[in-house]
Tab-separated table of C-alpha atoms in Angstrom:
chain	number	residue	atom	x	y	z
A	1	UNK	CA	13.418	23.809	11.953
A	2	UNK	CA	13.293	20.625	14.138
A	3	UNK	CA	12.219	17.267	12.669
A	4	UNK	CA	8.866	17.915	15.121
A	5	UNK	CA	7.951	21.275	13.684
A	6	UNK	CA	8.681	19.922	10.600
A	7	UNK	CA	5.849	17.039	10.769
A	8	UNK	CA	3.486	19.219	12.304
A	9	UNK	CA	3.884	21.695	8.891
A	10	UNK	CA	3.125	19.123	6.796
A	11	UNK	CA	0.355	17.724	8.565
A	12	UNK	CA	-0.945	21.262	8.423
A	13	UNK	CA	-1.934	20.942	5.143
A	14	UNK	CA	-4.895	20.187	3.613
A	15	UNK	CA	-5.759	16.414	2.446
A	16	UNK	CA	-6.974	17.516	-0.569
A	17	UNK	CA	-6.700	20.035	-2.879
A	18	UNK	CA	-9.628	22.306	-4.384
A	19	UNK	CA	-9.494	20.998	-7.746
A	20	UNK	CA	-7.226	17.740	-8.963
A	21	UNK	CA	-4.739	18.009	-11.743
A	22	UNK	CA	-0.690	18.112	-11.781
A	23	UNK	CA	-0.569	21.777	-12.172
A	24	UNK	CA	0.875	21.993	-8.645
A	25	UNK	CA	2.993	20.007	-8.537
A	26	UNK	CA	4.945	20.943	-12.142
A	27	UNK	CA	4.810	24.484	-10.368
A	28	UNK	CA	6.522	23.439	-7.189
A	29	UNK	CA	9.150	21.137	-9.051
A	30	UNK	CA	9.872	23.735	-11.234
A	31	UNK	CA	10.732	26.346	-8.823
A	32	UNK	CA	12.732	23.321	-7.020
A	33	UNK	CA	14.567	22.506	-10.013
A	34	UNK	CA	12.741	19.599	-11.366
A	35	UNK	CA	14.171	16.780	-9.370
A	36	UNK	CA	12.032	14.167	-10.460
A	37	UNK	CA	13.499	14.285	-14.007
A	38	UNK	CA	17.201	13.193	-12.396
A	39	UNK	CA	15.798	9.436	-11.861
A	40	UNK	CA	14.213	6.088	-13.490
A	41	UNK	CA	10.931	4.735	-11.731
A	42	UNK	CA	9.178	1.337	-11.413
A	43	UNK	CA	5.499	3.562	-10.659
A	44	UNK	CA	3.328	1.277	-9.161
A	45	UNK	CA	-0.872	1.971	-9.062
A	46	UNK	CA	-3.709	0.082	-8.282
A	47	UNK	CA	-6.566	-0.408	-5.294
A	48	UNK	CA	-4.763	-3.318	-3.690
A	49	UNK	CA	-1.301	-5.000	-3.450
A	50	UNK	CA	0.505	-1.749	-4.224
A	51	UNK	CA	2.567	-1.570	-1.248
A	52	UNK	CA	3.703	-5.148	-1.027
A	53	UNK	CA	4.762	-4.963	-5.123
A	54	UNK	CA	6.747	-1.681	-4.567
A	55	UNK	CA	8.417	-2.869	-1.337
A	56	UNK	CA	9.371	-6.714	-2.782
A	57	UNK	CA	10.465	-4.793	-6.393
A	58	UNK	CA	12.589	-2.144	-4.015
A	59	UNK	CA	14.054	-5.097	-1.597
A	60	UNK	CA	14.893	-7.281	-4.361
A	61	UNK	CA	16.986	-3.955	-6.535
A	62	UNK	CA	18.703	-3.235	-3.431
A	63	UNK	CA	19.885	-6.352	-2.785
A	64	UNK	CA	20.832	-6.700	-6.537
A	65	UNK	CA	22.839	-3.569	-5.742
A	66	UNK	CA	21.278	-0.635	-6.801
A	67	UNK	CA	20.899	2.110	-4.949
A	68	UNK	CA	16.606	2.037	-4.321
A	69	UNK	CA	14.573	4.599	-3.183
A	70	UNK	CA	11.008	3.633	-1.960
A	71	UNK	CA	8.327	5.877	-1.389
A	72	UNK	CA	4.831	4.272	-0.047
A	73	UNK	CA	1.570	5.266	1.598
A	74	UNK	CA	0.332	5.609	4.417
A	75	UNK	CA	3.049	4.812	6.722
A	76	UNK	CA	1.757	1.868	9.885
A	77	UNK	CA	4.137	3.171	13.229
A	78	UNK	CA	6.588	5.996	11.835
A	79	UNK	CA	5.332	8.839	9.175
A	80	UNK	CA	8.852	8.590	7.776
A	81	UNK	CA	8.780	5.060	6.645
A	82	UNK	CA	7.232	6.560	3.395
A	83	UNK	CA	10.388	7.977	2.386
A	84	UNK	CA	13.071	4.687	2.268
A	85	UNK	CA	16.664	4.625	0.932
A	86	UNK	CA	17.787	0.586	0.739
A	87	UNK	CA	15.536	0.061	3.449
A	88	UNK	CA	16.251	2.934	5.873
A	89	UNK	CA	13.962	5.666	6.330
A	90	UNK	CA	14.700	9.227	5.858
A	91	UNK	CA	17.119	10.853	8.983
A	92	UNK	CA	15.007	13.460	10.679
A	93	UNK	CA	17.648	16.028	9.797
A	94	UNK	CA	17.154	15.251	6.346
A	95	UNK	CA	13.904	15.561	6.323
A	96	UNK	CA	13.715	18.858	7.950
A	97	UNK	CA	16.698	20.456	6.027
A	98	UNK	CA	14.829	19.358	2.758
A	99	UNK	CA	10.899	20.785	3.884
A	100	UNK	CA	12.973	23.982	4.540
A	101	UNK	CA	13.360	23.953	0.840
A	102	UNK	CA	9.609	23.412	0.207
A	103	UNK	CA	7.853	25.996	2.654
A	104	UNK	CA	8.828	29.045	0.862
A	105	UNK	CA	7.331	27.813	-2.347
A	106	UNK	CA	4.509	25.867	-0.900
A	107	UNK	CA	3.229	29.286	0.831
A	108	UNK	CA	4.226	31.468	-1.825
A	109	UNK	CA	1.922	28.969	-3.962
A	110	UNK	CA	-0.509	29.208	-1.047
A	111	UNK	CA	-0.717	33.630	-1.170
A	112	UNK	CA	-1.597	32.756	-4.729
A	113	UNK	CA	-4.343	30.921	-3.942
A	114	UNK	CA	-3.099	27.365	-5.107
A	115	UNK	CA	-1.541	26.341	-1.911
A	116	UNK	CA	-0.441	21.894	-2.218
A	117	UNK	CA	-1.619	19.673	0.240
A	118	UNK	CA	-0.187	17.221	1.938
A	119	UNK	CA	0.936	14.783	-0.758
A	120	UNK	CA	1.811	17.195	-2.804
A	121	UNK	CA	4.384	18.439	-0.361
A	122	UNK	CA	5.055	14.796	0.595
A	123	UNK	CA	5.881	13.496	-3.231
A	124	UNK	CA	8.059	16.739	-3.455
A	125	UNK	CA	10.119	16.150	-0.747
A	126	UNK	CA	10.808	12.396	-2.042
A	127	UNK	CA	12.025	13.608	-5.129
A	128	UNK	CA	14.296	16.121	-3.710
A	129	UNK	CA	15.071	13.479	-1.252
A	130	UNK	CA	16.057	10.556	-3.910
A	131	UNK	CA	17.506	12.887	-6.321
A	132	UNK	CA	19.944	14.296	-3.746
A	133	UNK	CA	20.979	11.064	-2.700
A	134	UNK	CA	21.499	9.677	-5.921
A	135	UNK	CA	19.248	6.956	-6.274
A	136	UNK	CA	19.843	4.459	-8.977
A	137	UNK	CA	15.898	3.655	-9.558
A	138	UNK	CA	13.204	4.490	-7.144
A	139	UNK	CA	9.876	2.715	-6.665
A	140	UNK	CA	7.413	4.888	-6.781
A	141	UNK	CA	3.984	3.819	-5.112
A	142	UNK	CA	0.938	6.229	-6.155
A	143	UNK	CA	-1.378	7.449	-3.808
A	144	UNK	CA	-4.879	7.979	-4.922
A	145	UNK	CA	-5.697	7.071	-8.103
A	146	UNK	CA	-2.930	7.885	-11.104
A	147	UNK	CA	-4.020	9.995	-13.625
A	148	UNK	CA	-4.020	13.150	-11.656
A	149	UNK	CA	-1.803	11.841	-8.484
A	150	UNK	CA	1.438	13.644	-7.890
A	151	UNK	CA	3.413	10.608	-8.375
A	152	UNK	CA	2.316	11.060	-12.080
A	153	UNK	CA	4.521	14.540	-12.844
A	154	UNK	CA	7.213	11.957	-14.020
A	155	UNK	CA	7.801	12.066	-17.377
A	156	UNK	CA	8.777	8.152	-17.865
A	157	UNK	CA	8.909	4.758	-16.154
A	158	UNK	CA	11.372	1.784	-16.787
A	159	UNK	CA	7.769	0.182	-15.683
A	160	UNK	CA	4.190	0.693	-14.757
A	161	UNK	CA	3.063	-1.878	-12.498
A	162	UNK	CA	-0.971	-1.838	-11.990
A	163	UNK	CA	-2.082	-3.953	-9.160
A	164	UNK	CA	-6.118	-5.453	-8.553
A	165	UNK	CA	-8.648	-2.823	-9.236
A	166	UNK	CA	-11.803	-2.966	-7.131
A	167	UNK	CA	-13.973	-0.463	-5.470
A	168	UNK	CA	-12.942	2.435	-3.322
A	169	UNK	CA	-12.708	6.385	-2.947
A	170	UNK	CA	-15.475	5.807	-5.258
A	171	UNK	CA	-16.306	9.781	-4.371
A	172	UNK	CA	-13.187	10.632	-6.056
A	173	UNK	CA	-12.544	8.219	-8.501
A	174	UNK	CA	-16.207	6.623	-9.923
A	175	UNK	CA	-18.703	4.376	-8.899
A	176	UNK	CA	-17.183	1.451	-11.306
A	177	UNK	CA	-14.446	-0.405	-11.509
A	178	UNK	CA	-13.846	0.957	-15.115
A	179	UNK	CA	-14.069	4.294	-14.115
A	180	UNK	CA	-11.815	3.462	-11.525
A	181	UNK	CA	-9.299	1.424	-13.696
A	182	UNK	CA	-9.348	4.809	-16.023
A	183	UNK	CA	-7.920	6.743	-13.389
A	184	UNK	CA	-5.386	3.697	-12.400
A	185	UNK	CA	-4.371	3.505	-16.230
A	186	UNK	CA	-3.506	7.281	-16.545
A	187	UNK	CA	-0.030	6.173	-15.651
A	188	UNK	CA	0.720	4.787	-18.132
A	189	UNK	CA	3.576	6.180	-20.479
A	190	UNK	CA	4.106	6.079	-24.107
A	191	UNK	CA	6.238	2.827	-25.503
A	192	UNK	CA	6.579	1.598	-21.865
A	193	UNK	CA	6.323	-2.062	-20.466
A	194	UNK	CA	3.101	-2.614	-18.125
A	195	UNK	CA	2.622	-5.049	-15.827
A	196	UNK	CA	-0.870	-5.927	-14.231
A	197	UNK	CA	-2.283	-8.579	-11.541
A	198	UNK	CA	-2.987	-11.985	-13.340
A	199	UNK	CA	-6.721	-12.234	-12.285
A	200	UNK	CA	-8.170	-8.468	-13.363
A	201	UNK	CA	-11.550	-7.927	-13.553
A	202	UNK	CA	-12.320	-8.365	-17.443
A	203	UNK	CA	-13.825	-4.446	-17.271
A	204	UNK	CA	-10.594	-3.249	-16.197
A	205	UNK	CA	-8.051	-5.281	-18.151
A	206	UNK	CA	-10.296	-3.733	-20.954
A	207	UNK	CA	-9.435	-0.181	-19.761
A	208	UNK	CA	-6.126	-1.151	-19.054
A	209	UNK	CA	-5.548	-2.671	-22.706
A	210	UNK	CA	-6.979	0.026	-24.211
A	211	UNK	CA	-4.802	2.899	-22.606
A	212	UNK	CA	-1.999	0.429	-23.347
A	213	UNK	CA	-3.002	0.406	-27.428
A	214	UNK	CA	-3.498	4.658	-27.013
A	215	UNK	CA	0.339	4.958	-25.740
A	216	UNK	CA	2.233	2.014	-27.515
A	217	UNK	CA	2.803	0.331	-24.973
A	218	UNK	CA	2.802	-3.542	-24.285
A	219	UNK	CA	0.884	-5.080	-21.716
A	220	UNK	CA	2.587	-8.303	-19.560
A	221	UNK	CA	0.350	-10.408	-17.267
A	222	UNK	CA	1.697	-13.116	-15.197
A	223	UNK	CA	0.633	-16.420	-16.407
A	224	UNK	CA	-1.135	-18.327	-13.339
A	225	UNK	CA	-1.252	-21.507	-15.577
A	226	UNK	CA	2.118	-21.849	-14.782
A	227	UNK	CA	1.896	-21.118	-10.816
A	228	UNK	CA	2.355	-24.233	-8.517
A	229	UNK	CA	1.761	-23.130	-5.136
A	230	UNK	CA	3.739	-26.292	-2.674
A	231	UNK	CA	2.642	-24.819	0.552
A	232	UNK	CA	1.532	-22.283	2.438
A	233	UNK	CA	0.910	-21.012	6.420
A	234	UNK	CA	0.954	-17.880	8.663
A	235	UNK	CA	5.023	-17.609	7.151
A	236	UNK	CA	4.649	-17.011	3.497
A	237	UNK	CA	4.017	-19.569	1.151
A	238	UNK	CA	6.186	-21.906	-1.179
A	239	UNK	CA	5.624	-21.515	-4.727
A	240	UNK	CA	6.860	-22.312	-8.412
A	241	UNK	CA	6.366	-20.011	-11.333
A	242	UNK	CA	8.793	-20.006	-14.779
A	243	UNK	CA	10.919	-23.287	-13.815
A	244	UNK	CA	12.109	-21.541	-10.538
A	245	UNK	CA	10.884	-22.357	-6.987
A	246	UNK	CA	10.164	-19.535	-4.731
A	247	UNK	CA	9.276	-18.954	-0.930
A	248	UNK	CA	7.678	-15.322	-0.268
A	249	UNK	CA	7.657	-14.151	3.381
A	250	UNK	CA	3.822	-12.309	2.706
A	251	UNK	CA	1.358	-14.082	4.010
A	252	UNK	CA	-2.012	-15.422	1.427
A	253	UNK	CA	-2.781	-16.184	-2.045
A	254	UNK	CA	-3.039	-12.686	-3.178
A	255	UNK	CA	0.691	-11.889	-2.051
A	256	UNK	CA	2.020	-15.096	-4.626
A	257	UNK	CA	-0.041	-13.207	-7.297
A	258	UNK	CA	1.154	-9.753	-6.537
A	259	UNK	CA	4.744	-10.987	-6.454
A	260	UNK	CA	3.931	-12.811	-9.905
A	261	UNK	CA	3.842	-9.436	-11.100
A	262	UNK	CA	7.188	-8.414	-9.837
A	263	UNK	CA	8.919	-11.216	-10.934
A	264	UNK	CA	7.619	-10.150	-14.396
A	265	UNK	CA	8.762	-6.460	-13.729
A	266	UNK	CA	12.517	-7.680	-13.113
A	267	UNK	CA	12.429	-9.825	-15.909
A	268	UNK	CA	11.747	-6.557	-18.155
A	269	UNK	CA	14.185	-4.912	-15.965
A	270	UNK	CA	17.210	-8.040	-16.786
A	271	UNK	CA	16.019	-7.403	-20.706
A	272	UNK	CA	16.708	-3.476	-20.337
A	273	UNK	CA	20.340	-4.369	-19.116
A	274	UNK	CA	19.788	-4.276	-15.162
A	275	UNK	CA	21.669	-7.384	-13.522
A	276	UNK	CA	19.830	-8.842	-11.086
A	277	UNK	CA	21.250	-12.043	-9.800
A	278	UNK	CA	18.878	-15.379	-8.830
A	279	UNK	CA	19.943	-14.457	-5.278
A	280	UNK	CA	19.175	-11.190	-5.057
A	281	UNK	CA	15.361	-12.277	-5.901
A	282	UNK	CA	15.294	-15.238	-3.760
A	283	UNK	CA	16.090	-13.238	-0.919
A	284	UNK	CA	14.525	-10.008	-1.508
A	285	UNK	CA	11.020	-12.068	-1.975
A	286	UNK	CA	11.815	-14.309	1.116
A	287	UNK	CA	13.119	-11.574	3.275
A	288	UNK	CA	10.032	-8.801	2.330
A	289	UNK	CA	8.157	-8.150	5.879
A	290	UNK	CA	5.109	-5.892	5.331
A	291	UNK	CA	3.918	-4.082	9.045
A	292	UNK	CA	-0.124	-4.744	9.066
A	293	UNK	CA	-0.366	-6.968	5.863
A	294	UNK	CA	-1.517	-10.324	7.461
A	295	UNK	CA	1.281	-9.778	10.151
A	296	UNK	CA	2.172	-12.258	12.620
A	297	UNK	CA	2.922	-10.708	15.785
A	298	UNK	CA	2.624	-13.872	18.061
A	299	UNK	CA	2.052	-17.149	16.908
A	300	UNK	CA	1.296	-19.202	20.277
A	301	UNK	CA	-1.920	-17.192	20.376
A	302	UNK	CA	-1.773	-16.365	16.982
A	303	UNK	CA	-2.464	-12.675	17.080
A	304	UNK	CA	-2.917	-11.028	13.050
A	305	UNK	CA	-2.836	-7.626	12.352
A	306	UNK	CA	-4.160	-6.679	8.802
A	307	UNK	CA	-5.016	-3.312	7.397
A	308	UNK	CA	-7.143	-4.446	5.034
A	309	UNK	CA	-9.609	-1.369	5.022
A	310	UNK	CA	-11.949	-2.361	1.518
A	311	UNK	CA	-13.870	-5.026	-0.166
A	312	UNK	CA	-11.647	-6.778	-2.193
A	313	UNK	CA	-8.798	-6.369	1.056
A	314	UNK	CA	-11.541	-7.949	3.246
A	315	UNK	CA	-12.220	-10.634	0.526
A	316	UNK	CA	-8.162	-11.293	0.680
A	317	UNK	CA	-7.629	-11.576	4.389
A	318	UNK	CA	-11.132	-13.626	4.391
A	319	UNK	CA	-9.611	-16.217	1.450
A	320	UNK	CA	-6.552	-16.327	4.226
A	321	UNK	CA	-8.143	-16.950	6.977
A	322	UNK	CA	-10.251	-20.080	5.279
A	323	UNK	CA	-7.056	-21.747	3.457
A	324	UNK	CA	-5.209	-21.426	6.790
A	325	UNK	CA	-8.045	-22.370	8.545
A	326	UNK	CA	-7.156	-19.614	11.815
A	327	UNK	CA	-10.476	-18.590	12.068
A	328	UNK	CA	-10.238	-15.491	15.169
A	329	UNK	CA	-11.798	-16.392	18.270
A	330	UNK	CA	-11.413	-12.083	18.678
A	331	UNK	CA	-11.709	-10.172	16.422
A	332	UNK	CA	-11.247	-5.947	17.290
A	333	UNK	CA	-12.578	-4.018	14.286
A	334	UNK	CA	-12.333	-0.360	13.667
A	335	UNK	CA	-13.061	0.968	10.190
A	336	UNK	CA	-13.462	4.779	8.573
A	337	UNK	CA	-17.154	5.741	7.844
A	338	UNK	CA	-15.771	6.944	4.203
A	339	UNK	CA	-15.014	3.510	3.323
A	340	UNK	CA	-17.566	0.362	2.517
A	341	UNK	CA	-17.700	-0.786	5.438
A	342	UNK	CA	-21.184	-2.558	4.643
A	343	UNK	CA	-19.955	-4.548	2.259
A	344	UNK	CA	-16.633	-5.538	3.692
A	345	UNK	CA	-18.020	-6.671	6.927
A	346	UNK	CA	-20.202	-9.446	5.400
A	347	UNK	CA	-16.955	-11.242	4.153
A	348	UNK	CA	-15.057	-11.190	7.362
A	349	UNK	CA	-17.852	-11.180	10.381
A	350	UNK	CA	-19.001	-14.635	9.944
A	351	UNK	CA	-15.271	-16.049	10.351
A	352	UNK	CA	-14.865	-14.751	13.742
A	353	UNK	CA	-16.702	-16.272	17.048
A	354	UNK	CA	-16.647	-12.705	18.846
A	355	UNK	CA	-15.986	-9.319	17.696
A	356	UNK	CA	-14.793	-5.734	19.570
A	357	UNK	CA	-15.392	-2.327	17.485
A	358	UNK	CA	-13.413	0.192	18.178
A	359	UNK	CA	-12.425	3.773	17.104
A	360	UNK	CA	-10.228	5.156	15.001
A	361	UNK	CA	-7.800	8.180	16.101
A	362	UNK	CA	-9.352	10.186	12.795
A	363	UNK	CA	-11.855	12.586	12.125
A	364	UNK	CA	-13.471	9.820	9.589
A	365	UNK	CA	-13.293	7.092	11.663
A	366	UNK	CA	-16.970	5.472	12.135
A	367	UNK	CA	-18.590	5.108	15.266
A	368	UNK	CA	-18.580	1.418	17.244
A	369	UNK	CA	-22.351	1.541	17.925
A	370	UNK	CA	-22.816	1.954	14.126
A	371	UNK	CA	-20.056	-0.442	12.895
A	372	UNK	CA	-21.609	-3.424	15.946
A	373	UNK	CA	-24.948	-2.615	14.221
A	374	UNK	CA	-23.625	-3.220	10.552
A	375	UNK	CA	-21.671	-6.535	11.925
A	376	UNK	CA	-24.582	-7.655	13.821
A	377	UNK	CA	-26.196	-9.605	11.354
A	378	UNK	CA	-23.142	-11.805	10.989
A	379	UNK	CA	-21.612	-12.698	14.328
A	380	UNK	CA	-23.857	-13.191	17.297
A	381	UNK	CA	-21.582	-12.025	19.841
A	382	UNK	CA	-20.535	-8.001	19.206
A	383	UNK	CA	-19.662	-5.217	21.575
A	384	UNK	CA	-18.920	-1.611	20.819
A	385	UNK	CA	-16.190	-0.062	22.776
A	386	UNK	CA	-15.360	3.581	23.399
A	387	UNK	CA	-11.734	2.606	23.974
A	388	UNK	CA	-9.063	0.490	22.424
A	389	UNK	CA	-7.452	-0.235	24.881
A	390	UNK	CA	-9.774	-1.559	26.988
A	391	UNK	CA	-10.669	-3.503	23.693
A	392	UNK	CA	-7.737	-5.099	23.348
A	393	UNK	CA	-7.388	-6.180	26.961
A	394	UNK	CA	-10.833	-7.753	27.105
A	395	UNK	CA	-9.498	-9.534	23.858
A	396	UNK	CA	-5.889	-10.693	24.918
A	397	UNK	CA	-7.376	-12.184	28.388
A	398	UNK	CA	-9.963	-14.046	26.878
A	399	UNK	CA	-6.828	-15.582	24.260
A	400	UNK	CA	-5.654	-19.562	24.918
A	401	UNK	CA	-2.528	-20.212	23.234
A	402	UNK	CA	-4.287	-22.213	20.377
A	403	UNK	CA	-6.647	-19.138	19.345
A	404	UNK	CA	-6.254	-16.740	17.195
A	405	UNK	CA	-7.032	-13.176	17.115
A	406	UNK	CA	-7.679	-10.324	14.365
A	407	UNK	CA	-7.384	-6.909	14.288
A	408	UNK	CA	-8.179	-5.304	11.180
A	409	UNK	CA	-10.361	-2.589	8.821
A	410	UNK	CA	-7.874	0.180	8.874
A	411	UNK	CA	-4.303	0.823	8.573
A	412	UNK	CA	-4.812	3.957	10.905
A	413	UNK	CA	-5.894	1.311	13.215
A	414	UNK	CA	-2.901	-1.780	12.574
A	415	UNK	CA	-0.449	0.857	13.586
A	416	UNK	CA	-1.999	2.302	16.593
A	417	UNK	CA	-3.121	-1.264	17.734
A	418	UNK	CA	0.425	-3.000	16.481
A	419	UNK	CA	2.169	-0.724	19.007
A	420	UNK	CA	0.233	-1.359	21.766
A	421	UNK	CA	0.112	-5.221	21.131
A	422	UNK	CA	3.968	-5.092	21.207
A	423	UNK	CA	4.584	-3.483	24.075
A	424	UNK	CA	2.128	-5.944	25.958
């Protein structure tokens, strides 16, 4: 099997499975030899921030000298950037030796009628992947949810890590943020150390503390009494927290917090016995780069790519752009019609002087004409294009090297766009 076919199988599958539950999954492990039980997690849940705390936790192990695994969703230019090994992806050999492992289970499982989709066969292959290769501890980012993800077959974590909690796949996972925060809880372990962003909503820290109390386990939230924030622009920002001084390469507010939370996760980690040396932090928190998470690919125009996709991403990237004060002259906006796009809009359309929809390359992506007419109300100049590219042209010629531009409302969208901005 080429490393082609072998992306085109797993893209064959479904995105979802009939029913939800980790009944799958412990079938297709167990017929694979349970590789997820040969390695220690840091699992990492939440609506936003959870690939920026499992990449800085990941970079900072690795650099402390422990063999990391990473595995992270969705991937921004190359599908195998989910599946990481001390910062290299997974060889295309590798990955197609180890699916050849999968298939006959995954469509004997299938002729049963309980075929796994996508993730499923995705989460497999990582453990299989990490186990093989020996990882010391792997950081574990879930995908949807956590109570019934496939991340959640593991039977312990050194840490749970649960990120902000705001509204989205509200189809799948409820209509409130409690509801949601339920699901987010659910992976939480018995007698295990949890970590969670410092500024919850008070509905879910209540759900979170009370699935804490059910298990045993202790709950640690970074104190932002003690955060002193020295300075901050489109390269990170300069902060102090605990008697140290740090400078984190993510860009906004909501990146200090998030890696408030991972400082706290490798200060549980030092207490279990891991060594992880001041330098090791300072770098792996300086030297995290993020593709589409306020991402600086020019700075004379400043041109910002951003996947934030949700309200409380939107309300994020909007905080940014105000304390930076890089309001977009462009903007080029392309959003799914699955998400709440309504509502996220509002918070970022007033910000920019003129704004470009766009589609998405995806079945749920929503139409220009309808996204111009939602954005309408809050930026006076808005046109709907059938093509990106000729969206992005129009927006790069009508750039001066003080403006700035945006593009952002999708990660489908920052890694299609990202490409073609580099290659300009």
């Amino acid at each position: 099997m080429t490393y082609e076919e072998a992306e085109k199988y797993v893209h064959s599958l479904s995105r979802f499975s009939s029913y939800p539950g980790l009944d799958r999954m412990r079938c297709l492990l167990g017929k694979l030899g349970n590789p997820q039980k040969k390695l220690k997690y840091i699992h990492v849940a939440g609506t936003n921030g959870k690939g920026s705390v499992t990449t800085l936790c990941a970079n900072i192990l690795q650099r402390a000298g422990y063999r990391t695994g990473l595995y992270i969703s969705p991937y921004v230019t190359e599908f195998r950037e989910r599946f990481q090994i001390n910062g290299q992806m997974i060889g295309q050999k590798d990955f197609a030796r180890l699916l050849e492992k999968i298939i006959p289970y995954a469509e004997e499982m299938k002729m049963q009628g309980d075929g796994i989709n996508e993730f499923e066969c995705n989460t497999a292959l990582a453990f299989l992947y990490f186990a093989e290769q020996k990882c010391d501890v792997v950081c574990l980012e879930v995908g949807l949810g956590g109570r019934c993800d496939s991340t959640n077959i593991i039977d312990t974590a050194l840490v749970s890590v649960i990120t902000a909690i705001s509204l989205d796949h509200t189809k799948v996972l409820g209509d409130t943020v409690a509801q949601i925060a339920h699901e987010k809880a659910g992976i939480i372990k018995a007698t295990t150390s949890v970590v969670t962003y410092p500024k919850q909503d008070d509905d879910v820290l209540a759900v979170i503390l009370e699935e804490c109390a059910k298990k045993n386990s202790s709950l640690i939230m970074p104190n932002i009494g003690g955060l002193h924030i020295t300075n901050a622009d489109i390269f990170g920002s300069d902060f102090c927290y605990g008697n140290q001084c740090y400078h984190i390469g993510l860009v906004g507010k909501h990146q200090v917090y998030n890696c408030l939370m991972v400082l706290e996760v490798m200060q549980i980690l030092t207490q279990m016995g891991y060594v992880i040396p001041r330098e090791a932090m300072l770098d792996g928190i300086s030297q995290t780069k993020f593709p589409a998470r306020f991402e600086v690919i020019s700075s004379k125009p400043l041109i910002v790519i951003d996947g934030a996709h949700n309200y409380s991403g939107m309300k994020a990237l909007a905080q940014t752009i105000k304390e930076l004060r890089c309001f977009p002259k462009v903007a080029v906006i392309g959003m799914l019609a699955d998400k709440d796009y309504t509502e996220a809009v509002k918070l970022i359309s007033p910000l920019c002087k003129q704004i470009c929809t766009v589609p998405i390359d995806n079945p749920r992506s929503l139409s220009p004409q309808q996204l111009k007419n939602t954005i309408q109300p809050y930026c006076q100049e808005v046109t709907a294009y059938s093509s990106r590219e000729e969206a992005l042209q129009m927006a790069l010629e009508k750039l001066e090297e003080e403006d700035t531009m945006l593009i952002c409302g999708s990660l489908y969208l920052a890694g299609e766009m990202r490409l073609a901005v580099l290659q300009k």
